[in-house]
Amino acid sequence: MEKLKPKLFSVMKNYSKEQFLKDVIAGVIVAIIALPLSIALAIASGVNPERGLYTAIIAGFIISFFGGSRVQIGGPTAAFVIIIYGIVAEFGIDGLIIATIMAGIMMVLLGLFRLGSLIKYIPYTITTGFTAGIAVGIFTGQIKDFMGIEMGAMPAEFVGKISAYSAHISSFNMTTLLIGILALTIMILWPKVNKTIPGSLIAIIATTLIVKFAALNVNTIGSMYGTLSAQFPTFAFPKTNFQMISKLIAPAFTIAILASIESLLSCVVSDGMIGSKHRSNIELVAQGLGNIFSGLFGGIPATGAIARTAANVKNGGRTPIAGMVHALTLLLILLLCMPLAALIPMPALAAILIVVAYNMSGWRECLSLVKKSPKSDLIVFFTTFLMTVFFDLVIAIEAGMVLAALLFMKRMAEVTNVEGWKYIDEDEEDSNDSDSISLKKVPKNTLVYEINGPMFFGAADKFMEIVSDISKDVVIIRMRSVPAMDVSALHSLWNVLRICQKHHIVLIFAHVNEHPMAMLQRSKFDVEVGLENFCPTIDAALERAATIKPYKK
């Protein structure tokens, strides 16, 4: 069983000065990358810029200290933008803090109960669908600041945003738009010049200097949010009540699932980069603790950030020390340089998030999925995508999971079949299967049925075919290809048994696997059928059938 032990305590046994230096350098570089992103993501989420840094500092440090990955970098990510914006719009900052803490508690419980592996059962079509939907939501949310459109509070829902833009598009500011285009161009072209220093930082510096010294009429963080706090956040528990908590359960659960998926996906990606293996359950505990304390200190939801984690690895980070240095570096920036952040132009931050949305959209994966996937998977993908865009993430994930489960059950029902055996001439022997019925002698008073596939409620009606012919004296049910069964299938077997008993037909079972047999034994079905009528092989079942005397009907 996987250990609930943070990676930090394992890797420090052989820690060296050389690796410490590499971790410090990597941590500082990642902090530089995280700085504009944390501020931009906070603003896009509808909260003050400082809250993004609070999250990166507090949650980032805790996730690295207690986490199950050597190189995971935690902090705010784009995945939460839409749901945070919706929570703030409906419940305010206190509601967001409560939801963040609740999500953290859920993640801690997932880890403590060692349920980290369950996240892998969320279908790829759902994660791809809501990720693409989030990207669309982030992009549409940046149009106002990117173009400098003069309008009131921006609606939370997609249709409302589009309607508001249409009504106010004539008020756009050409200077703002040009600054946004300049920032976007720098971020696109800068990686061709230098891949170490992030293009977002260069875009922020360049556009800030231009707007400041040219005295351009462009909104900045300062003009929108006033003076930014340069103090360490204070601990505060929000006012709450049972009614608010009950309403926030669904959003908190969505945050917990999103954070779990993204953090564990980031761990898997980084494992491949450094040849390591993360501990998923303690990682979920760390992510949960990070979110709890992020909320208690005024931050927003956090998770493992794939892009920042990859940057950490590429710059030499190999232990959790790098993530802790990243958090401490951001703390120094908060305490010493935060007032300067007020000069950053809003269109530059919007440009950063447009690039984030583009990278997040995974349009290549979406195209591949559309071209290569069956219709059922496409239904799940488009349902999740459209629900995310037009409604909200909670509804999207719920609808996607329900639809995926229903379609999965439909497919399982289609592959489960009940096949009857009849007497076959010896010339038709199947030499590839020594257990084939064509090589067996079936008594004339006997019918043999083989069930292939899982026995569950989606295919329960098929099992009643077994008693469609009541003229025989013996029915053998072969279950060598049944790996599992549920209570609905068990109920169907009870119905089969009752019909057989009514018509004096002896029911015999051959090769029942461990899981189905355990269910039959718990319900005393085996006793009702007769223990002598459970045979280990089809040969034994046929021999048993041959000894049964015909009943005069």
C-alpha positions as CSV (number, residue, x, y, z in Angstrom):
1,M,0.0,0.0,0.0
2,E,1.3,3.5,-0.9
3,K,2.9,5.4,1.9
4,L,1.4,8.5,3.3
5,K,4.8,10.1,3.7
6,P,5.8,13.4,2.0
7,K,8.5,13.2,-0.6
8,L,10.5,16.0,1.1
9,F,11.3,13.6,4.0
10,S,12.5,10.9,1.6
11,V,14.7,13.0,-0.7
12,M,16.5,14.9,2.0
13,K,18.5,11.8,3.0
14,N,20.9,12.2,0.2
15,Y,20.5,16.0,-0.4
16,S,23.6,17.9,-1.6
17,K,24.8,21.5,-1.8
18,E,24.9,21.2,-5.6
19,Q,21.3,20.2,-5.7
20,F,20.3,22.9,-3.2
21,L,21.8,25.6,-5.6
22,K,19.9,24.1,-8.5
23,D,16.7,24.1,-6.5
24,V,17.1,27.7,-5.5
25,I,17.7,28.8,-9.1
26,A,14.7,26.8,-10.3
27,G,12.5,28.2,-7.5
28,V,13.4,31.8,-8.3
29,I,12.8,31.3,-12.0
30,V,9.4,29.6,-11.4
31,A,8.5,32.5,-9.0
32,I,9.1,35.0,-11.8
33,I,6.8,32.9,-14.1
34,A,4.2,32.6,-11.4
35,L,4.1,36.3,-10.5
36,P,2.2,37.7,-13.5
37,L,0.1,34.6,-13.8
38,S,-1.0,34.6,-10.1
39,I,-2.1,38.3,-10.4
40,A,-3.8,37.8,-13.8
41,L,-5.7,34.7,-12.6
42,A,-6.9,36.4,-9.5
43,I,-8.3,39.3,-11.5
44,A,-9.9,37.0,-14.0
45,S,-11.5,35.2,-11.1
46,G,-13.1,38.4,-9.9
47,V,-11.0,38.9,-6.8
48,N,-8.2,41.4,-5.8
49,P,-4.8,40.8,-7.3
50,E,-3.1,40.1,-4.0
51,R,-5.2,37.0,-3.4
52,G,-3.5,35.3,-6.3
53,L,-0.1,35.9,-4.7
54,Y,-1.5,34.8,-1.3
55,T,-2.5,31.5,-2.9
56,A,0.8,30.9,-4.6
57,I,2.8,31.7,-1.4
58,I,0.7,29.8,1.2
59,A,-0.7,26.9,-0.9
60,G,2.5,26.7,-2.9
61,F,4.7,26.2,0.2
62,I,2.4,23.7,1.9
63,I,1.9,21.6,-1.3
64,S,5.7,21.4,-1.8
65,F,6.4,20.7,1.9
66,F,3.7,17.9,2.4
67,G,3.3,16.7,-1.2
68,G,3.9,13.4,-2.8
69,S,5.9,14.7,-5.8
70,R,9.5,15.7,-5.9
71,V,8.9,18.7,-8.2
72,Q,5.3,19.7,-8.0
73,I,4.6,23.5,-8.0
74,G,1.3,24.5,-6.5
75,G,-0.7,27.7,-6.9
76,P,-3.7,29.2,-8.7
77,T,-4.5,27.9,-12.1
78,A,-6.8,28.7,-15.0
79,A,-9.0,25.7,-14.4
80,F,-10.7,27.5,-11.5
81,V,-11.3,30.8,-13.1
82,I,-14.9,30.2,-14.2
83,I,-16.1,28.5,-11.1
84,I,-14.4,31.0,-8.8
85,Y,-16.0,33.9,-10.7
86,G,-19.4,32.3,-10.4
87,I,-19.0,31.7,-6.7
88,V,-17.9,35.3,-6.0
89,A,-20.8,36.7,-8.1
90,E,-23.3,34.7,-6.1
91,F,-21.8,34.3,-2.6
92,G,-19.1,37.0,-2.4
93,I,-15.6,36.5,-1.1
94,D,-16.7,34.8,2.1
95,G,-18.5,32.2,0.0
96,L,-15.4,31.6,-2.0
97,I,-13.3,31.2,1.1
98,I,-15.7,28.7,2.6
99,A,-15.9,26.7,-0.7
100,T,-12.1,26.6,-0.9
101,I,-11.8,25.3,2.7
102,M,-14.5,22.7,2.1
103,A,-12.8,21.6,-1.1
104,G,-9.5,21.3,0.9
105,I,-11.2,19.1,3.5
106,M,-12.7,16.9,0.8
107,M,-9.2,16.4,-0.8
108,V,-7.6,15.6,2.6
109,L,-10.2,12.9,3.1
110,L,-9.7,11.5,-0.4
111,G,-6.0,11.1,0.4
112,L,-6.4,9.7,3.9
113,F,-8.9,7.1,2.6
114,R,-6.4,6.3,-0.2
115,L,-8.8,7.2,-3.0
116,G,-6.3,8.9,-5.1
117,S,-6.4,6.2,-7.8
118,L,-10.1,6.8,-8.3
119,I,-9.5,10.0,-10.2
120,K,-8.2,8.0,-13.1
121,Y,-11.7,6.7,-13.7
122,I,-12.9,10.1,-14.9
123,P,-13.1,9.7,-18.7
124,Y,-10.7,11.6,-21.0
125,T,-13.7,12.9,-22.9
126,I,-15.0,14.7,-19.8
127,T,-11.6,16.2,-18.8
128,T,-11.0,17.3,-22.4
129,G,-14.5,18.8,-22.8
130,F,-14.5,20.9,-19.6
131,T,-10.9,22.0,-20.1
132,A,-11.8,23.3,-23.6
133,G,-14.9,24.9,-22.2
134,I,-12.9,26.6,-19.5
135,A,-10.5,27.9,-22.1
136,V,-13.4,29.5,-24.0
137,G,-14.7,31.0,-20.8
138,I,-11.3,32.5,-19.9
139,F,-10.9,33.9,-23.4
140,T,-14.3,35.6,-23.5
141,G,-13.6,37.0,-20.0
142,Q,-10.5,38.9,-21.3
143,I,-12.1,40.8,-24.2
144,K,-13.2,43.7,-22.0
145,D,-9.7,44.5,-20.6
146,F,-7.9,43.5,-23.9
147,M,-9.9,46.0,-25.9
148,G,-10.6,48.5,-23.1
149,I,-14.4,48.3,-23.5
150,E,-16.3,50.7,-21.2
151,M,-19.0,48.7,-19.5
152,G,-20.3,47.9,-16.0
153,A,-19.8,44.7,-14.1
154,M,-19.2,41.8,-16.5
155,P,-21.9,39.0,-16.3
156,A,-20.7,35.6,-15.1
157,E,-22.5,33.6,-17.8
158,F,-21.2,33.2,-21.4
159,V,-24.3,34.5,-23.1
160,G,-24.5,37.5,-20.8
161,K,-20.9,38.4,-21.6
162,I,-21.4,38.1,-25.4
163,S,-24.6,40.3,-25.1
164,A,-22.8,42.9,-23.0
165,Y,-19.9,43.0,-25.5
166,S,-22.2,43.4,-28.4
167,A,-24.0,46.3,-26.6
168,H,-20.7,48.2,-25.7
169,I,-18.3,47.2,-28.5
170,S,-18.3,50.7,-29.9
171,S,-16.7,52.0,-26.6
172,F,-13.4,50.1,-27.1
173,N,-10.2,52.0,-26.6
174,M,-7.7,51.8,-29.6
175,T,-4.7,52.5,-27.4
176,T,-5.7,49.8,-25.0
177,L,-6.1,47.3,-27.9
178,L,-2.7,48.2,-29.3
179,I,-1.0,47.6,-25.9
180,G,-2.8,44.3,-25.6
181,I,-1.7,43.3,-29.2
182,L,1.9,44.4,-28.3
183,A,1.9,42.2,-25.2
184,L,0.5,39.3,-27.1
185,T,3.1,39.7,-29.9
186,I,5.9,39.7,-27.3
187,M,4.7,36.5,-25.7
188,I,4.4,34.8,-29.1
189,L,7.8,35.9,-30.4
190,W,10.0,36.0,-27.2
191,P,10.5,32.3,-26.9
192,K,12.4,32.4,-30.2
193,V,14.9,34.8,-28.5
194,N,15.2,33.4,-25.0
195,K,13.5,30.4,-23.4
196,T,14.7,30.9,-19.9
197,I,13.1,34.2,-19.1
198,P,9.3,34.0,-19.5
199,G,7.7,36.0,-22.3
200,S,4.9,37.1,-20.0
201,L,7.4,38.9,-17.7
202,I,9.0,40.7,-20.7
203,A,5.5,41.7,-22.0
204,I,4.6,43.0,-18.5
205,I,7.8,45.1,-18.2
206,A,7.7,46.5,-21.7
207,T,4.0,47.5,-21.7
208,T,4.2,48.9,-18.1
209,L,7.2,51.2,-19.1
210,I,5.4,52.3,-22.3
211,V,2.1,53.1,-20.5
212,K,3.9,54.8,-17.6
213,F,6.3,57.0,-19.4
214,A,4.1,57.8,-22.4
215,A,1.2,58.6,-20.0
216,L,-1.2,56.6,-22.1
217,N,-4.9,56.4,-21.3
218,V,-4.9,52.7,-20.4
219,N,-6.4,51.1,-17.4
220,T,-3.8,49.6,-14.9
221,I,-4.2,47.4,-11.9
222,G,-3.9,50.5,-9.7
223,S,-6.6,52.4,-11.5
224,M,-8.9,49.5,-11.3
225,Y,-8.2,48.1,-7.8
226,G,-6.5,51.0,-6.0
227,T,-3.4,50.6,-3.8
228,L,-2.2,47.0,-3.4
229,S,-1.4,45.6,0.0
230,A,2.2,44.7,0.6
231,Q,1.6,42.9,3.9
232,F,1.5,39.2,4.7
233,P,-2.1,38.1,4.8
234,T,-3.8,37.7,8.1
235,F,-5.6,34.6,9.4
236,A,-9.4,35.0,9.3
237,F,-12.3,32.5,9.4
238,P,-15.2,33.8,7.3
239,K,-18.7,34.2,8.7
240,T,-20.9,31.4,7.6
241,N,-24.1,29.5,8.2
242,F,-25.6,26.1,7.5
243,Q,-27.6,27.4,4.5
244,M,-24.5,28.8,2.8
245,I,-22.5,25.6,3.4
246,S,-25.3,23.4,1.9
247,K,-25.4,25.6,-1.2
248,L,-21.6,25.5,-1.6
249,I,-21.2,21.7,-1.3
250,A,-21.6,21.2,-5.1
251,P,-19.1,24.0,-6.1
252,A,-16.7,22.8,-3.4
253,F,-16.9,19.2,-4.7
254,T,-16.2,20.5,-8.2
255,I,-13.1,22.4,-7.0
256,A,-11.9,19.3,-5.2
257,I,-12.3,17.1,-8.2
258,L,-10.7,19.7,-10.5
259,A,-7.8,20.2,-8.1
260,S,-7.3,16.4,-7.7
261,I,-7.4,15.8,-11.5
262,E,-5.0,18.6,-12.4
263,S,-2.5,18.0,-9.5
264,L,-2.3,14.2,-10.2
265,L,-2.0,14.8,-13.9
266,S,0.8,17.3,-13.3
267,C,2.5,14.6,-11.1
268,V,2.3,12.0,-13.8
269,V,3.7,14.4,-16.4
270,S,6.6,15.4,-14.1
271,D,7.3,11.7,-13.2
272,G,7.9,11.1,-16.9
273,M,10.3,14.1,-17.1
274,I,12.5,13.1,-14.1
275,G,12.0,9.3,-14.0
276,S,10.4,9.3,-10.6
277,K,7.1,8.1,-9.1
278,H,4.8,10.3,-7.1
279,R,2.6,9.3,-4.1
280,S,-0.9,10.2,-5.1
281,N,-2.6,9.9,-1.7
282,I,-0.2,12.1,0.2
283,E,-0.3,14.5,-2.7
284,L,-4.0,14.9,-2.3
285,V,-3.6,15.4,1.4
286,A,-1.0,18.2,0.7
287,Q,-3.3,19.8,-2.0
288,G,-6.2,19.7,0.5
289,L,-4.1,21.3,3.3
290,G,-2.8,23.9,0.8
291,N,-6.4,24.8,-0.1
292,I,-7.6,24.9,3.6
293,F,-4.8,27.4,4.6
294,S,-5.1,29.3,1.3
295,G,-8.7,30.0,2.2
296,L,-8.0,30.8,5.9
297,F,-5.4,33.4,4.7
298,G,-7.6,35.0,2.1
299,G,-6.4,33.0,-1.0
300,I,-8.3,31.2,-3.7
301,P,-8.3,27.5,-4.8
302,A,-4.9,26.0,-5.7
303,T,-3.6,22.9,-7.4
304,G,-0.5,21.6,-9.1
305,A,0.3,23.8,-12.1
306,I,1.6,21.7,-15.0
307,A,3.4,24.6,-16.8
308,R,5.1,25.8,-13.7
309,T,6.1,22.3,-12.7
310,A,7.6,21.6,-16.1
311,A,9.5,24.9,-15.9
312,N,10.8,23.8,-12.5
313,V,12.1,20.5,-13.9
314,K,13.7,22.2,-17.0
315,N,15.6,24.6,-14.7
316,G,17.1,21.9,-12.5
317,G,14.6,21.6,-9.7
318,R,14.6,18.0,-8.4
319,T,13.2,18.3,-4.8
320,P,10.4,20.0,-3.0
321,I,12.9,22.6,-1.9
322,A,12.5,24.3,-5.3
323,G,8.7,24.7,-4.7
324,M,9.3,26.1,-1.2
325,V,11.9,28.6,-2.6
326,H,9.3,29.6,-5.3
327,A,6.8,30.4,-2.5
328,L,9.4,32.3,-0.4
329,T,10.5,34.4,-3.5
330,L,6.9,35.4,-4.1
331,L,6.6,36.4,-0.5
332,L,9.6,38.7,-0.8
333,I,8.1,40.2,-4.0
334,L,4.8,40.7,-2.1
335,L,6.5,42.5,0.8
336,L,9.0,44.6,-1.2
337,C,7.7,45.2,-4.7
338,M,3.9,44.9,-4.6
339,P,3.1,48.6,-5.0
340,L,4.9,48.5,-8.4
341,A,2.4,45.9,-9.6
342,A,-0.2,48.7,-9.6
343,L,1.4,50.0,-12.7
344,I,0.8,46.9,-14.8
345,P,-1.6,47.6,-17.7
346,M,-4.8,45.6,-17.7
347,P,-4.6,44.7,-21.4
348,A,-1.2,43.1,-20.8
349,L,-2.7,40.8,-18.1
350,A,-5.6,40.0,-20.5
351,A,-3.0,39.1,-23.2
352,I,-1.3,36.7,-20.7
353,L,-4.7,35.0,-20.0
354,I,-5.5,34.8,-23.7
355,V,-2.3,32.8,-24.2
356,V,-3.2,30.7,-21.2
357,A,-6.6,30.0,-22.7
358,Y,-5.0,29.0,-26.0
359,N,-2.6,26.6,-24.4
360,M,-5.3,25.2,-22.2
361,S,-7.8,24.7,-25.0
362,G,-5.9,21.6,-26.3
363,W,-7.4,22.2,-29.7
364,R,-5.2,19.6,-31.3
365,E,-6.4,17.0,-28.8
366,C,-10.0,18.0,-29.4
367,L,-9.5,17.7,-33.2
368,S,-8.0,14.3,-32.9
369,L,-10.8,13.2,-30.5
370,V,-13.4,14.4,-33.0
371,K,-11.8,12.6,-35.9
372,K,-11.0,9.3,-34.2
373,S,-13.6,8.7,-31.5
374,P,-16.9,6.8,-31.7
375,K,-20.2,8.8,-31.6
376,S,-20.9,7.9,-27.9
377,D,-17.6,9.5,-26.8
378,L,-18.2,12.6,-28.9
379,I,-21.6,13.0,-27.3
380,V,-20.0,13.0,-23.9
381,F,-17.3,15.4,-25.1
382,F,-19.6,18.0,-26.7
383,T,-22.1,17.7,-23.8
384,T,-19.4,18.5,-21.3
385,F,-17.9,21.3,-23.4
386,L,-21.3,23.0,-24.1
387,M,-22.5,22.7,-20.6
388,T,-19.2,24.3,-19.3
389,V,-19.5,27.2,-21.8
390,F,-23.2,27.9,-21.5
391,F,-24.0,26.9,-17.9
392,D,-21.4,26.1,-15.3
393,L,-18.7,23.6,-14.5
394,V,-20.7,21.9,-11.8
395,I,-23.6,21.0,-14.2
396,A,-21.0,20.1,-16.9
397,I,-19.2,17.5,-14.8
398,E,-22.4,16.1,-13.4
399,A,-24.0,15.8,-16.8
400,G,-20.8,14.4,-18.4
401,M,-20.3,11.7,-15.7
402,V,-23.9,10.6,-15.8
403,L,-23.9,10.5,-19.6
404,A,-20.5,8.7,-19.7
405,A,-21.8,6.1,-17.1
406,L,-25.0,5.5,-19.0
407,L,-23.1,5.0,-22.4
408,F,-20.6,2.8,-20.7
409,M,-23.4,0.6,-19.3
410,K,-25.0,0.5,-22.7
411,R,-21.7,-0.7,-24.2
412,M,-21.3,-3.3,-21.5
413,A,-24.8,-4.6,-22.0
414,E,-24.1,-4.9,-25.7
415,V,-21.0,-7.1,-25.1
416,T,-22.8,-9.3,-22.6
417,N,-24.6,-12.1,-24.2
418,V,-26.3,-15.4,-23.4
419,E,-25.5,-18.2,-25.9
420,G,-27.3,-21.5,-26.1
421,W,-25.5,-24.8,-26.9
422,K,-27.0,-27.5,-29.0
423,Y,-25.9,-30.9,-30.2
424,I,-23.2,-30.5,-32.9
425,D,-21.9,-33.1,-35.3
426,E,-18.3,-34.2,-34.7
427,D,-17.3,-32.9,-38.1
428,E,-17.8,-29.3,-36.9
429,E,-15.2,-29.6,-34.1
430,D,-13.4,-26.4,-33.1
431,S,-9.8,-27.4,-32.5
432,N,-8.8,-24.0,-31.1
433,D,-10.8,-24.4,-27.9
434,S,-10.5,-27.7,-26.0
435,D,-13.5,-26.6,-23.9
436,S,-15.7,-25.9,-26.9
437,I,-19.2,-27.5,-26.7
438,S,-18.5,-29.0,-30.1
439,L,-16.2,-31.4,-28.4
440,K,-18.6,-32.3,-25.6
441,K,-21.6,-34.7,-25.6
442,V,-24.7,-32.8,-24.3
443,P,-27.4,-35.1,-23.0
444,K,-30.6,-34.8,-25.0
445,N,-32.7,-33.6,-22.0
446,T,-30.3,-30.8,-21.3
447,L,-29.8,-27.2,-22.5
448,V,-26.5,-25.5,-22.0
449,Y,-26.1,-21.7,-21.9
450,E,-22.9,-19.7,-21.7
451,I,-22.9,-16.1,-20.4
452,N,-20.2,-13.9,-21.7
453,G,-19.3,-10.6,-20.1
454,P,-20.2,-8.9,-16.8
455,M,-23.7,-9.7,-15.4
456,F,-25.1,-6.3,-14.3
457,F,-28.4,-4.5,-14.5
458,G,-27.8,-3.2,-18.0
459,A,-27.9,-6.7,-19.3
460,A,-30.2,-8.4,-16.7
461,D,-33.1,-8.8,-19.1
462,K,-30.9,-11.1,-21.4
463,F,-30.6,-13.7,-18.6
464,M,-34.3,-14.5,-18.8
465,E,-33.7,-16.0,-22.2
466,I,-32.3,-19.0,-20.3
467,V,-35.8,-20.2,-19.4
468,S,-37.4,-19.4,-22.7
469,D,-37.6,-23.2,-23.3
470,I,-39.2,-25.1,-20.4
471,S,-39.4,-28.5,-22.3
472,K,-36.1,-29.8,-21.0
473,D,-35.2,-31.4,-17.7
474,V,-31.8,-29.8,-17.1
475,V,-30.4,-26.3,-17.7
476,I,-26.7,-25.8,-17.4
477,I,-25.4,-22.2,-17.0
478,R,-21.7,-21.8,-17.8
479,M,-20.1,-18.7,-16.3
480,R,-16.4,-19.0,-17.0
481,S,-16.5,-15.6,-18.9
482,V,-18.4,-13.7,-16.2
483,P,-15.8,-11.7,-14.2
484,A,-18.4,-9.9,-12.0
485,M,-22.1,-9.5,-11.3
486,D,-24.4,-7.1,-9.4
487,V,-27.5,-7.4,-7.4
488,S,-29.8,-6.9,-10.4
489,A,-28.2,-9.8,-12.1
490,L,-28.5,-11.8,-8.9
491,H,-32.2,-11.0,-8.8
492,S,-32.6,-12.2,-12.4
493,L,-30.9,-15.5,-11.5
494,W,-33.4,-15.9,-8.6
495,N,-36.2,-15.5,-11.1
496,V,-34.6,-18.1,-13.4
497,L,-34.4,-20.5,-10.5
498,R,-38.0,-20.0,-9.5
499,I,-39.2,-20.7,-13.0
500,C,-37.0,-23.8,-13.2
501,Q,-38.4,-25.0,-9.8
502,K,-41.9,-24.4,-11.0
503,H,-41.4,-26.6,-14.1
504,H,-39.2,-29.2,-12.3
505,I,-36.1,-28.2,-14.2
506,V,-32.8,-28.9,-12.5
507,L,-30.4,-25.9,-12.6
508,I,-26.7,-26.6,-12.8
509,F,-23.8,-24.0,-12.8
510,A,-20.4,-24.6,-14.3
511,H,-17.1,-22.7,-13.7
512,V,-18.5,-19.8,-11.6
513,N,-15.7,-17.3,-10.9
514,E,-14.7,-16.0,-7.5
515,H,-16.6,-12.7,-7.5
516,P,-20.0,-14.0,-8.8
517,M,-19.7,-17.0,-6.5
518,A,-19.2,-14.8,-3.4
519,M,-22.5,-13.0,-4.2
520,L,-24.3,-16.3,-4.7
521,Q,-23.1,-17.6,-1.4
522,R,-24.0,-14.4,0.5
523,S,-27.5,-14.6,-0.7
524,K,-27.7,-18.4,0.0
525,F,-28.5,-18.9,-3.7
526,D,-26.0,-21.8,-3.8
527,V,-27.9,-23.5,-1.0
528,E,-31.2,-23.1,-2.7
529,V,-29.9,-24.5,-6.0
530,G,-28.0,-27.3,-4.2
531,L,-24.3,-27.3,-3.6
532,E,-24.0,-30.5,-5.7
533,N,-25.3,-28.5,-8.7
534,F,-22.2,-26.2,-8.7
535,C,-19.5,-27.9,-10.8
536,P,-16.0,-26.7,-11.4
537,T,-15.9,-27.5,-15.1
538,I,-18.3,-28.0,-18.0
539,D,-17.3,-31.7,-18.1
540,A,-18.4,-32.2,-14.5
541,A,-21.6,-30.3,-15.2
542,L,-22.5,-32.5,-18.2
543,E,-21.7,-35.6,-16.2
544,R,-24.0,-34.3,-13.5
545,A,-26.8,-33.6,-16.0
546,A,-26.5,-37.2,-17.4
547,T,-27.3,-38.7,-14.0
548,I,-30.6,-36.7,-13.6
549,K,-33.7,-38.7,-14.4
550,P,-36.3,-37.0,-16.7
551,Y,-39.4,-35.6,-14.9
552,K,-42.7,-36.7,-16.4
553,K,-44.4,-33.5,-17.5
